Coordinates of C-alpha atoms and ligand atoms in Angstrom, one line a residue:
M1426 CA -23.4 -188.8 -38.3
S1427 CA -20.8 -189.6 -35.7
D1428 CA -22.7 -192.3 -33.9
P1429 CA -24.7 -194.5 -36.4
A1430 CA -27.9 -195.7 -34.7
P1431 CA -27.9 -199.5 -34.1
P1432 CA -29.9 -201.5 -36.7
S1433 CA -32.7 -202.3 -34.3
D1434 CA -33.2 -198.6 -33.7
P1435 CA -34.1 -196.9 -37.0
P1436 CA -32.9 -193.3 -37.3
K1437 CA -35.3 -190.7 -36.0
K1438 CA -36.5 -188.2 -38.7
L1439 CA -36.3 -184.5 -38.2
Y1440 CA -38.3 -182.0 -40.1
I1441 CA -37.2 -178.3 -39.6
E1442 CA -38.6 -175.1 -41.1
T1443 CA -36.7 -171.8 -40.7
V1444 CA -38.0 -168.3 -41.0
G1445 CA -36.2 -165.0 -40.3
C1446 CA -32.7 -163.7 -40.8
Q1447 CA -29.3 -165.4 -41.4
M1448 CA -28.9 -165.8 -37.7
N1449 CA -31.8 -168.2 -37.7
V1450 CA -30.5 -170.1 -40.7
L1451 CA -27.2 -170.6 -38.8
D1452 CA -29.1 -171.6 -35.6
S1453 CA -31.1 -174.2 -37.5
E1454 CA -27.8 -175.5 -38.9
L1455 CA -26.4 -175.9 -35.5
V1456 CA -29.6 -177.5 -34.1
V1457 CA -29.5 -180.0 -37.0
A1458 CA -25.9 -180.8 -36.3
Q1459 CA -26.7 -181.4 -32.7
L1460 CA -29.6 -183.7 -33.5
R1461 CA -27.6 -185.6 -36.1
R1462 CA -25.1 -186.4 -33.4
E1463 CA -28.1 -188.0 -31.6
G1464 CA -28.8 -190.2 -34.7
Y1465 CA -31.4 -188.0 -36.4
E1466 CA -31.8 -187.8 -40.1
L1467 CA -33.4 -184.9 -42.0
T1468 CA -36.7 -185.3 -43.9
D1469 CA -38.6 -182.8 -45.9
D1470 CA -41.8 -184.8 -45.5
L1471 CA -43.8 -183.7 -42.4
R1472 CA -45.7 -187.0 -42.3
Q1473 CA -42.4 -189.0 -42.0
A1474 CA -41.1 -186.9 -39.2
D1475 CA -40.7 -188.0 -35.5
T1476 CA -39.7 -184.4 -34.6
I1477 CA -41.0 -181.2 -36.2
L1478 CA -39.2 -178.0 -35.4
Y1479 CA -40.0 -174.4 -36.4
N1480 CA -37.2 -171.9 -36.0
T1481 CA -39.2 -168.7 -35.7
C1482 CA -38.8 -164.9 -36.2
S1483 CA -40.7 -162.1 -34.4
V1484 CA -39.4 -159.1 -36.4
R1485 CA -42.8 -158.5 -38.1
Q1486 CA -46.3 -159.8 -37.3
H1487 CA -46.4 -161.7 -40.7
A1488 CA -43.4 -163.9 -39.7
E1489 CA -45.3 -164.9 -36.5
D1490 CA -48.6 -165.5 -38.3
K1491 CA -46.9 -167.9 -40.6
V1492 CA -45.7 -170.1 -37.7
Y1493 CA -48.9 -170.0 -35.8
S1494 CA -50.8 -171.1 -38.9
A1495 CA -48.3 -173.9 -39.5
L1496 CA -48.8 -175.0 -35.9
G1497 CA -52.6 -175.0 -36.5
R1498 CA -52.2 -177.1 -39.6
I1499 CA -50.1 -179.8 -37.9
K1500 CA -52.5 -180.2 -34.9
R1501 CA -54.4 -183.0 -36.7
L1502 CA -51.1 -184.8 -37.4
K1503 CA -50.3 -184.6 -33.7
D1504 CA -53.7 -186.0 -32.8
R1505 CA -53.1 -189.0 -35.0
K1506 CA -49.5 -189.5 -33.9
P1507 CA -49.1 -188.2 -30.3
E1508 CA -45.6 -189.5 -30.1
V1509 CA -44.4 -186.8 -32.7
R1510 CA -42.4 -184.1 -30.9
I1511 CA -43.3 -180.5 -32.0
G1512 CA -40.9 -177.7 -31.1
V1513 CA -41.0 -173.9 -31.5
L1514 CA -37.5 -172.5 -31.4
G1515 CA -36.0 -169.0 -31.8
C1516 CA -37.1 -165.5 -31.4
M1517 CA -40.9 -166.1 -31.2
A1518 CA -40.2 -168.7 -28.5
Q1519 CA -38.3 -166.1 -26.5
K1520 CA -41.0 -163.4 -27.0
D1521 CA -44.2 -165.4 -26.5
Q1522 CA -42.9 -168.2 -24.1
E1523 CA -45.8 -170.0 -22.4
R1524 CA -48.3 -168.1 -24.6
I1525 CA -47.3 -170.5 -27.4
L1526 CA -48.3 -173.4 -25.2
R1527 CA -51.7 -171.8 -24.4
R1528 CA -52.3 -171.1 -28.1
A1529 CA -51.0 -174.4 -29.4
P1530 CA -51.2 -177.0 -26.5
H1531 CA -49.9 -179.7 -28.9
V1532 CA -46.4 -178.1 -28.8
D1533 CA -43.9 -180.0 -26.7
L1534 CA -40.9 -177.7 -26.8
V1535 CA -40.5 -173.9 -26.6
V1536 CA -36.8 -172.9 -26.8
G1537 CA -35.5 -169.3 -27.1
P1538 CA -32.5 -168.5 -29.3
G1539 CA -30.2 -168.4 -26.2
Q1540 CA -31.0 -171.9 -25.2
L1541 CA -30.8 -173.8 -28.5
G1542 CA -27.8 -175.9 -27.3
R1543 CA -30.3 -177.8 -25.1
V1544 CA -32.8 -178.8 -27.8
S1545 CA -31.8 -182.5 -27.8
E1546 CA -31.9 -182.7 -24.0
L1547 CA -35.3 -181.0 -23.9
L1548 CA -36.7 -183.3 -26.6
Q1549 CA -35.7 -186.2 -24.4
A1550 CA -37.2 -184.6 -21.3
S1551 CA -40.5 -183.8 -23.0
Q1552 CA -40.7 -187.5 -23.9
D1553 CA -39.7 -188.8 -20.5
E1554 CA -41.8 -186.4 -18.5
G1555 CA -44.7 -186.3 -20.8
R1556 CA -45.1 -182.6 -20.6
P1557 CA -44.0 -179.5 -22.6
Q1558 CA -40.6 -178.1 -21.9
L1559 CA -39.9 -174.3 -21.9
A1560 CA -36.4 -173.0 -22.1
V1561 CA -35.9 -169.3 -22.5
S1562 CA -33.3 -166.7 -21.5
L1563 CA -33.8 -163.8 -19.0
A1564 CA -35.6 -160.7 -20.1
R1565 CA -33.2 -157.7 -20.6
N1566 CA -34.5 -156.1 -17.3
A1567 CA -34.8 -159.3 -15.3
G1568 CA -31.4 -159.4 -13.7
K1569 CA -27.9 -157.9 -13.6
T1570 CA -26.3 -157.4 -17.0
L1571 CA -24.0 -160.4 -16.3
E1572 CA -26.8 -162.7 -15.3
V1573 CA -28.8 -161.7 -18.5
L1574 CA -25.6 -162.3 -20.6
D1575 CA -25.1 -165.7 -19.0
S1576 CA -28.6 -166.7 -19.9
F1577 CA -27.7 -166.4 -23.6
P1578 CA -24.8 -168.9 -23.8
T1579 CA -23.3 -169.4 -27.2
F1580 CA -23.7 -172.8 -28.8
D1581 CA -21.5 -172.1 -31.8
P1582 CA -18.6 -174.0 -30.3
D1583 CA -20.7 -177.1 -30.8
R1584 CA -19.9 -176.7 -34.5
V1585 CA -16.2 -176.5 -33.9
A1586 CA -16.3 -179.7 -31.9
S1587 CA -18.5 -181.5 -34.5
P1588 CA -16.6 -184.3 -36.1
E1589 CA -18.7 -184.3 -39.3
P1590 CA -18.7 -181.6 -41.9
T1591 CA -21.4 -179.1 -41.3
P1592 CA -21.1 -176.6 -44.1
Q1593 CA -24.3 -174.7 -44.6
G1594 CA -26.0 -171.9 -46.4
S1595 CA -27.3 -172.2 -49.9
S1596 CA -24.2 -174.0 -51.1
P1597 CA -21.7 -176.3 -49.4
H1598 CA -19.1 -173.7 -50.3
Q1599 CA -20.7 -171.0 -48.2
A1600 CA -21.0 -170.7 -44.5
F1601 CA -22.1 -168.2 -41.9
V1602 CA -20.0 -167.6 -38.9
R1603 CA -21.5 -165.7 -35.9
I1604 CA -19.1 -163.1 -34.6
Q1605 CA -21.5 -161.2 -32.5
M1606 CA -24.7 -162.1 -30.5
G1607 CA -27.6 -159.9 -29.5
C1608 CA -28.0 -156.1 -30.0
D1609 CA -27.7 -153.1 -27.8
K1610 CA -29.1 -150.4 -30.2
F1611 CA -32.7 -150.6 -29.2
C1612 CA -34.2 -149.0 -32.3
T1613 CA -37.7 -148.2 -31.0
Y1614 CA -39.6 -150.4 -33.6
C1615 CA -37.4 -153.5 -33.1
I1616 CA -37.9 -156.6 -31.1
V1617 CA -34.4 -158.1 -31.7
P1618 CA -32.6 -156.7 -28.6
S1619 CA -35.3 -158.2 -26.3
V1620 CA -35.3 -161.6 -28.0
R1621 CA -31.6 -162.0 -28.8
G1622 CA -30.3 -160.4 -25.6
P1623 CA -27.3 -158.1 -25.0
E1624 CA -24.6 -157.5 -27.6
Q1625 CA -21.6 -159.8 -27.1
G1626 CA -18.6 -160.2 -29.4
R1627 CA -17.2 -163.7 -29.7
P1628 CA -13.5 -164.0 -29.0
P1629 CA -11.5 -163.6 -32.2
D1630 CA -9.5 -166.9 -31.5
L1631 CA -12.8 -168.9 -31.6
I1632 CA -14.0 -167.2 -34.7
V1633 CA -10.7 -167.9 -36.5
E1634 CA -10.7 -171.5 -35.3
E1635 CA -14.3 -172.1 -36.5
A1636 CA -13.5 -170.4 -39.8
R1637 CA -10.4 -172.5 -40.3
R1638 CA -12.3 -175.6 -39.7
L1639 CA -15.0 -174.7 -42.2
V1640 CA -12.5 -173.7 -44.8
G1641 CA -10.7 -177.0 -44.2
Q1642 CA -14.0 -178.7 -45.0
G1643 CA -14.2 -176.9 -48.4
V1644 CA -16.0 -173.7 -47.6
K1645 CA -14.9 -170.9 -50.0
E1646 CA -17.0 -168.0 -48.8
L1647 CA -17.6 -166.9 -45.2
T1648 CA -20.2 -164.5 -44.1
L1649 CA -19.7 -163.1 -40.7
L1650 CA -22.9 -162.4 -38.8
G1651 CA -23.9 -159.8 -36.3
Q1652 CA -27.0 -157.6 -35.9
T1653 CA -24.7 -154.7 -36.0
V1654 CA -21.6 -156.6 -37.2
N1655 CA -19.5 -153.5 -37.6
S1656 CA -20.0 -152.5 -34.0
Y1657 CA -18.1 -155.8 -33.1
K1658 CA -15.6 -155.3 -30.3
Y1659 CA -13.8 -157.8 -28.2
K1660 CA -11.8 -156.8 -25.2
H1661 CA -8.9 -159.1 -24.5
G1662 CA -7.6 -159.9 -21.0
D1663 CA -4.6 -157.5 -21.5
G1664 CA -6.9 -154.6 -22.5
R1665 CA -6.3 -154.9 -26.3
I1666 CA -9.5 -154.4 -28.4
S1667 CA -10.2 -156.4 -31.5
R1668 CA -12.5 -154.8 -34.1
L1669 CA -14.2 -156.2 -37.2
S1670 CA -11.3 -155.0 -39.4
D1671 CA -8.9 -157.0 -37.2
V1672 CA -11.1 -160.1 -37.6
L1673 CA -11.2 -159.7 -41.4
L1674 CA -7.4 -159.4 -41.4
A1675 CA -7.0 -162.5 -39.4
L1676 CA -9.4 -164.5 -41.6
H1677 CA -8.0 -163.2 -44.8
D1678 CA -4.9 -165.4 -44.6
L1679 CA -6.9 -168.7 -44.5
D1680 CA -5.7 -170.8 -47.3
G1681 CA -8.5 -171.9 -49.6
L1682 CA -10.8 -169.1 -48.6
L1683 CA -11.9 -167.0 -51.6
R1684 CA -14.4 -164.5 -50.2
L1685 CA -15.3 -162.8 -47.0
K1686 CA -18.5 -160.9 -46.3
F1687 CA -20.2 -159.5 -43.2
V1688 CA -23.8 -158.4 -42.4
T1689 CA -25.5 -156.2 -41.1
N1690 CA -23.8 -152.8 -40.6
F1691 CA -24.9 -150.0 -38.4
P1692 CA -24.4 -146.6 -40.2
L1693 CA -22.7 -144.8 -37.3
D1694 CA -20.2 -147.6 -36.8
M1695 CA -18.9 -147.6 -40.4
T1696 CA -15.4 -146.6 -39.4
D1697 CA -12.5 -145.8 -41.8
D1698 CA -10.4 -148.8 -40.6
L1699 CA -13.2 -151.1 -41.8
L1700 CA -13.7 -149.4 -45.1
Q1701 CA -9.9 -149.5 -45.7
A1702 CA -9.8 -153.2 -44.8
V1703 CA -12.6 -153.9 -47.4
R1704 CA -10.6 -151.8 -49.9
D1705 CA -7.2 -153.5 -49.2
L1706 CA -8.2 -157.1 -48.7
P1707 CA -8.7 -158.8 -52.0
K1708 CA -10.9 -161.5 -50.6
A1709 CA -13.3 -159.0 -48.9
S1710 CA -16.5 -158.7 -50.9
R1711 CA -16.9 -155.1 -52.1
Y1712 CA -20.4 -155.0 -50.8
L1713 CA -21.9 -153.4 -47.7
H1714 CA -25.4 -153.8 -46.3
V1715 CA -26.0 -150.6 -44.3
P1716 CA -29.7 -150.1 -43.5
A1717 CA -30.9 -146.5 -43.6
Q1718 CA -34.5 -147.2 -42.5
S1719 CA -35.7 -143.7 -43.4
G1720 CA -34.6 -140.6 -45.2
C1721 CA -36.4 -138.2 -42.8
D1722 CA -34.7 -136.9 -39.7
A1723 CA -37.9 -136.7 -37.6
V1724 CA -38.7 -140.3 -38.4
L1725 CA -35.1 -141.4 -37.7
K1726 CA -35.3 -139.7 -34.4
R1727 CA -38.5 -141.4 -33.5
M1728 CA -36.9 -144.7 -34.5
K1729 CA -33.9 -143.8 -32.3
R1730 CA -31.5 -144.7 -35.1
L1731 CA -29.0 -142.3 -33.5
Y1732 CA -27.9 -140.7 -36.9
T1733 CA -29.2 -137.9 -39.1
V1734 CA -29.8 -138.1 -42.9
T1735 CA -26.8 -135.8 -43.3
Q1736 CA -24.6 -138.3 -41.4
Y1737 CA -25.9 -141.2 -43.5
D1738 CA -25.1 -139.2 -46.7
E1739 CA -21.7 -138.4 -45.4
M1740 CA -21.1 -142.1 -44.6
M1741 CA -22.2 -143.1 -48.2
A1742 CA -19.8 -140.5 -49.6
R1743 CA -17.0 -141.9 -47.5
I1744 CA -17.8 -145.5 -48.6
R1745 CA -17.8 -144.6 -52.3
E1746 CA -14.6 -142.5 -52.0
T1747 CA -12.7 -145.3 -50.1
I1748 CA -13.8 -148.4 -52.0
P1749 CA -14.0 -148.1 -55.8
G1750 CA -16.7 -150.3 -57.3
V1751 CA -18.4 -150.9 -54.0
A1752 CA -22.1 -151.9 -53.9
V1753 CA -24.3 -150.8 -51.0
S1754 CA -27.7 -152.2 -50.1
S1755 CA -30.2 -151.0 -47.5
D1756 CA -33.3 -151.7 -45.5
F1757 CA -36.3 -149.3 -45.2
I1758 CA -39.4 -149.3 -43.0
V1759 CA -42.3 -147.4 -44.6
G1760 CA -45.3 -146.2 -42.7
F1761 CA -43.6 -145.9 -39.4
C1762 CA -45.5 -144.0 -36.7
G1763 CA -45.9 -140.4 -37.7
E1764 CA -44.5 -140.8 -41.2
T1765 CA -46.1 -138.2 -43.4
E1766 CA -46.2 -138.0 -47.1
E1767 CA -43.5 -135.4 -46.9
S1768 CA -41.3 -137.6 -44.8
F1769 CA -41.8 -140.5 -47.2
R1770 CA -40.7 -138.2 -50.1
K1771 CA -37.5 -137.6 -48.2
T1772 CA -37.0 -141.4 -48.1
V1773 CA -37.6 -141.6 -51.9
E1774 CA -35.0 -138.9 -52.4
L1775 CA -32.5 -140.7 -50.2
V1776 CA -32.9 -143.8 -52.3
E1777 CA -32.6 -141.8 -55.5
R1778 CA -29.3 -140.2 -54.5
S1779 CA -27.8 -143.2 -52.7
R1780 CA -28.0 -145.6 -55.6
F1781 CA -28.3 -148.8 -53.6
K1782 CA -27.7 -152.1 -55.4
N1783 CA -30.9 -153.2 -53.8
S1784 CA -33.1 -152.3 -50.8
F1785 CA -35.3 -154.5 -48.6
I1786 CA -38.5 -152.5 -47.9
F1787 CA -40.8 -153.4 -45.1
K1788 CA -44.2 -152.0 -43.9
Y1789 CA -44.0 -151.0 -40.3
S1790 CA -45.4 -153.8 -38.0
P1791 CA -45.9 -152.8 -34.4
R1792 CA -44.2 -155.2 -31.9
A1793 CA -45.5 -155.5 -28.4
G1794 CA -42.8 -154.7 -25.9
T1795 CA -41.0 -152.2 -28.1
K1796 CA -40.7 -148.5 -27.3
A1797 CA -42.5 -147.4 -30.5
D1798 CA -45.4 -149.6 -29.6
E1799 CA -45.6 -148.1 -26.1
R1800 CA -45.1 -144.5 -27.2
F1801 CA -46.4 -143.9 -30.7
A1802 CA -49.7 -144.6 -32.5
D1803 CA -49.4 -146.9 -35.5
D1804 CA -51.1 -144.1 -37.4
V1805 CA -50.3 -144.7 -41.1
P1806 CA -53.2 -146.5 -42.8
E1807 CA -52.4 -150.0 -44.2
A1808 CA -53.3 -148.7 -47.7
D1809 CA -50.7 -145.9 -47.5
K1810 CA -48.0 -148.4 -46.2
K1811 CA -48.7 -150.6 -49.2
R1812 CA -48.6 -147.7 -51.6
R1813 CA -45.4 -146.4 -50.2
N1814 CA -43.8 -149.8 -50.2
T1815 CA -44.7 -150.3 -53.9
E1816 CA -43.5 -146.9 -54.9
L1817 CA -40.2 -147.1 -53.1
L1818 CA -39.6 -150.6 -54.5
A1819 CA -40.3 -149.2 -58.0
V1820 CA -37.8 -146.4 -57.5
Q1821 CA -35.2 -148.8 -56.3
T1822 CA -35.8 -151.3 -59.0
A1823 CA -35.4 -148.7 -61.7
I1824 CA -32.0 -147.7 -60.1
S1825 CA -30.9 -151.3 -59.8
L1826 CA -31.6 -151.9 -63.5
E1827 CA -29.9 -148.6 -64.5
D1828 CA -26.8 -149.5 -62.5
N1829 CA -26.7 -153.0 -63.8
R1830 CA -26.8 -151.9 -67.5
P1831 CA -23.1 -150.8 -67.7
F1832 CA -22.1 -154.4 -66.9
V1833 CA -23.2 -155.5 -70.3
G1834 CA -19.9 -156.4 -72.2
R1835 CA -17.9 -156.3 -69.0
T1836 CA -16.1 -159.4 -67.7
V1837 CA -16.7 -160.0 -64.0
E1838 CA -15.2 -162.6 -61.6
V1839 CA -17.9 -164.9 -60.3
L1840 CA -17.7 -167.1 -57.3
V1841 CA -19.9 -170.0 -58.4
E1842 CA -22.5 -171.1 -55.9
G1843 CA -24.4 -173.9 -57.7
P1844 CA -27.3 -174.6 -60.0
S1845 CA -29.6 -171.6 -60.4
K1846 CA -32.9 -171.7 -58.6
T1847 CA -34.3 -169.1 -60.9
A1848 CA -33.6 -171.0 -64.1
G1849 CA -36.0 -169.9 -66.7
K1850 CA -35.9 -166.2 -65.9
R1851 CA -33.4 -165.7 -68.7
N1852 CA -35.7 -167.5 -71.1
E1853 CA -38.4 -164.9 -70.3
A1854 CA -36.0 -162.2 -71.4
D1855 CA -34.7 -164.3 -74.3
P1856 CA -37.1 -167.0 -75.5
D1857 CA -34.5 -168.3 -77.9
A1858 CA -32.0 -169.1 -75.2
S1859 CA -31.7 -172.8 -74.5
S1860 CA -31.5 -173.5 -70.8
S1861 CA -30.0 -176.9 -70.9
A1862 CA -28.0 -179.2 -73.0
S1863 CA -26.4 -182.4 -72.0
G1864 CA -24.1 -181.8 -68.9
V1865 CA -24.8 -178.1 -69.0
S1866 CA -26.9 -176.5 -66.3
Q1867 CA -27.9 -173.0 -65.5
M1868 CA -25.5 -172.0 -62.8
T1869 CA -25.5 -169.0 -60.4
G1870 CA -22.8 -167.2 -58.4
R1871 CA -22.0 -163.7 -57.3
T1872 CA -19.5 -161.0 -58.2
S1873 CA -17.3 -159.4 -55.5
C1874 CA -19.9 -156.6 -55.3
D1875 CA -22.6 -159.2 -54.6
R1876 CA -24.4 -159.1 -57.9
I1877 CA -26.1 -162.3 -58.9
V1878 CA -24.8 -163.8 -62.1
V1879 CA -26.5 -166.6 -64.0
F1880 CA -24.7 -168.5 -66.8
D1881 CA -24.6 -171.9 -68.5
G1882 CA -22.0 -174.0 -66.9
H1883 CA -21.3 -177.3 -65.0
R1884 CA -22.1 -178.3 -61.4
R1885 CA -18.4 -179.0 -60.9
Q1886 CA -17.7 -175.3 -61.2
A1887 CA -19.4 -174.7 -57.9
G1888 CA -16.9 -173.2 -55.4
H1889 CA -14.6 -171.8 -58.1
L1890 CA -13.9 -168.3 -59.3
L1891 CA -14.7 -167.9 -63.0
P1892 CA -14.6 -165.0 -65.5
V1893 CA -18.0 -164.4 -67.0
V1894 CA -18.8 -161.9 -69.7
I1895 CA -22.1 -160.2 -69.1
E1896 CA -24.6 -160.2 -72.0
Q1897 CA -27.9 -159.2 -70.5
V1898 CA -29.1 -157.7 -67.2
S1899 CA -32.3 -157.4 -65.2
A1900 CA -32.7 -155.3 -62.0
V1901 CA -31.6 -158.3 -59.9
T1902 CA -29.5 -160.5 -62.2
L1903 CA -26.6 -160.3 -64.6
F1904 CA -26.7 -163.0 -67.3
G1905 CA -23.5 -164.0 -69.0
R1906 CA -21.2 -166.6 -70.6
V1907 CA -18.1 -168.1 -69.1
V1908 CA -15.0 -166.6 -70.8
T1909 CA -13.0 -169.6 -72.1
T1910 CA -9.2 -169.4 -71.9
D1911 CA -8.8 -169.9 -75.7
S1912 CA -10.7 -166.7 -76.6
H1913 CA -9.8 -164.6 -73.6
P1914 CA -7.0 -164.7 -71.1
A1915 CA -8.3 -165.8 -67.7
P1916 CA -8.0 -163.2 -64.9
A1917 CA -5.8 -163.7 -61.9
P1918 CA -7.2 -166.3 -59.4
A1919 CA -8.1 -163.7 -56.8
P1920 CA -9.3 -160.2 -57.5
S1921 CA -6.7 -157.5 -56.7
P1922 CA -7.8 -154.2 -55.4
E1923 CA -6.7 -152.5 -58.6
A1924 CA -8.6 -154.9 -60.8
A1925 CA -11.3 -153.3 -62.9
L1926 CA -13.5 -156.4 -62.2
R1927 CA -16.4 -155.5 -59.8
Ligands
SAH2025 N1 -29.8 -155.8 -37.3 C1 -30.2 -155.4 -38.6 C2 -31.5 -156.0 -39.0 C3 -32.6 -156.2 -38.1 S1 -34.1 -156.8 -38.7 C4 -30.1 -153.9 -38.7 O1 -30.1 -153.3 -37.7 O2 -30.1 -153.4 -39.7 C5 -34.1 -156.6 -40.4 C6 -34.9 -155.4 -40.9 O3 -36.3 -155.6 -40.5 C7 -34.5 -154.1 -40.3 O4 -33.4 -153.5 -40.9 C8 -35.8 -153.3 -40.5 O5 -35.8 -152.6 -41.7 C9 -36.9 -154.3 -40.4 N2 -37.7 -154.2 -39.2 C10 -37.3 -154.4 -37.9 N3 -38.3 -154.2 -37.1 C11 -39.4 -154.0 -37.9 C12 -40.8 -153.7 -37.6 N4 -41.3 -153.6 -36.4 N5 -41.6 -153.5 -38.7 C13 -41.2 -153.6 -39.9 N6 -39.9 -153.8 -40.2 C14 -39.0 -154.0 -39.2
SF4_2026 FE1 -33.0 -154.0 -34.4 FE2 -31.8 -151.7 -34.5 FE3 -30.6 -153.7 -33.4 FE4 -30.9 -153.7 -36.0 S1 -29.7 -152.2 -34.8 S2 -31.3 -155.4 -34.6 S3 -32.9 -152.7 -36.3 S4 -32.4 -152.7 -32.6
F3S2027 FE1 -36.2 -162.4 -36.8 FE2 -34.9 -163.0 -34.7 FE3 -33.6 -162.6 -37.0 S1 -36.6 -161.7 -34.8 S2 -34.9 -161.1 -38.0 S3 -35.0 -164.2 -36.6 S4 -32.9 -162.1 -34.9

């Protein structure tokens, strides 16, 4: 806190829940930083809270249902304590706007993702004026491009200006940095371009400045965020264009930084300069998330993904050829409008030949306001969506396990994140393994190729690179033991491109 509250004025308590993607996690972080500057403290107990915020997601119906039922549950609390401020932030706020206030009249604040810099001011206004505050950005077709862009101002610089450390993510050594806002791809099923606004690349200088600040605060791993992060472009005043590969190059030199990642990639924009940067920069994680969505051309066309299956296959070949030891992961939507059993088979085949490290598989969820919802019938029965989801996941899980097996016996370099949240999983696989002894905890981290590694270690190892020899694997986790310097020579501090470590 920069401004400690005076003793007569006890700190206000903030409860915040976040659903959705990494963008939302970062947004919540920035909102928390903003309110901390106003003297708020975080609480994880709803009943203690003066302010309750939900940072929401609209990508699938399920994500919205979760928030609406949470709002229903806290109505009683608001009846008892009317002074409690309740806010709905993020993508669902932008999508549903005053409908949220009609459905949940006890809400005080509805703030779209483009207006989050105003949360603290709006909280105050709702209190002073005694009525709900709505702050949303312009709809994509509600004005000239520049006006719409202006209605999505960035509030990331708040973090740069923040005097207190604001490292975030699952460990204080990891941080997200937004390099791109919005999306211009308009895949027909997707709500993101309408709720997050037009694509805008942030100026490289600001990205580097923010990254330098975070690394100075002890962050070891940066994940650059954009909905189509590899489409990132920034046009400088003199006409020069900076691409994602240029940003990676600029960040790579930051002293103290150990790893650099970026999500999410759009298949058509996976250019050679980017692949070569990942190959040549030792700190770049050898991991790419490039959603395919479907393995059938007819479905991809209805989704307006702009590429064919052949183009996706060619991209995969190029990735594997350029970056030895790379891991690729993907997203799929099953049961999209018009997806036949035959089209689904093609998706299964794509998963089989692509050998993704993992895939996120979603059942198609129609979103009001999208082209798919307007044009196509949601004609795949729920039971078929479920079956296809389960089947595709089983195919992927078998591949993940198969591709993890060769790691047994290999020494990998792990960037340690912190104590493992899945402690106990190993004991299921090996009931004799003891999970804790004095001072020893089950720790987790990732390889450069983004595989999760669990091992017995110490909390103080968080934020360090350690050699770990792998002894067991599951489809999602490698289990191992830290290689001690007396029995094995330690590897070089940073992975070199030639290193066999993956
Ligand atoms: N910008 C990223 C991710 C967007 S949302 C990208 O383009 O890859 C994350 C994932 O949610 C998408 O990749 C897609 O698989 C899924 N998704 C998006 N809209 C959906 C919908 N209407 N129903 C089901 N899944 C959806
Ligand atoms: Fe949605 Fe497509 Fe944009 Fe990803 S690229 S956010 S799936 S519209
Ligand atoms: Fe959801 Fe918004 Fe992210 S809709 S997936 S939180 S951009």
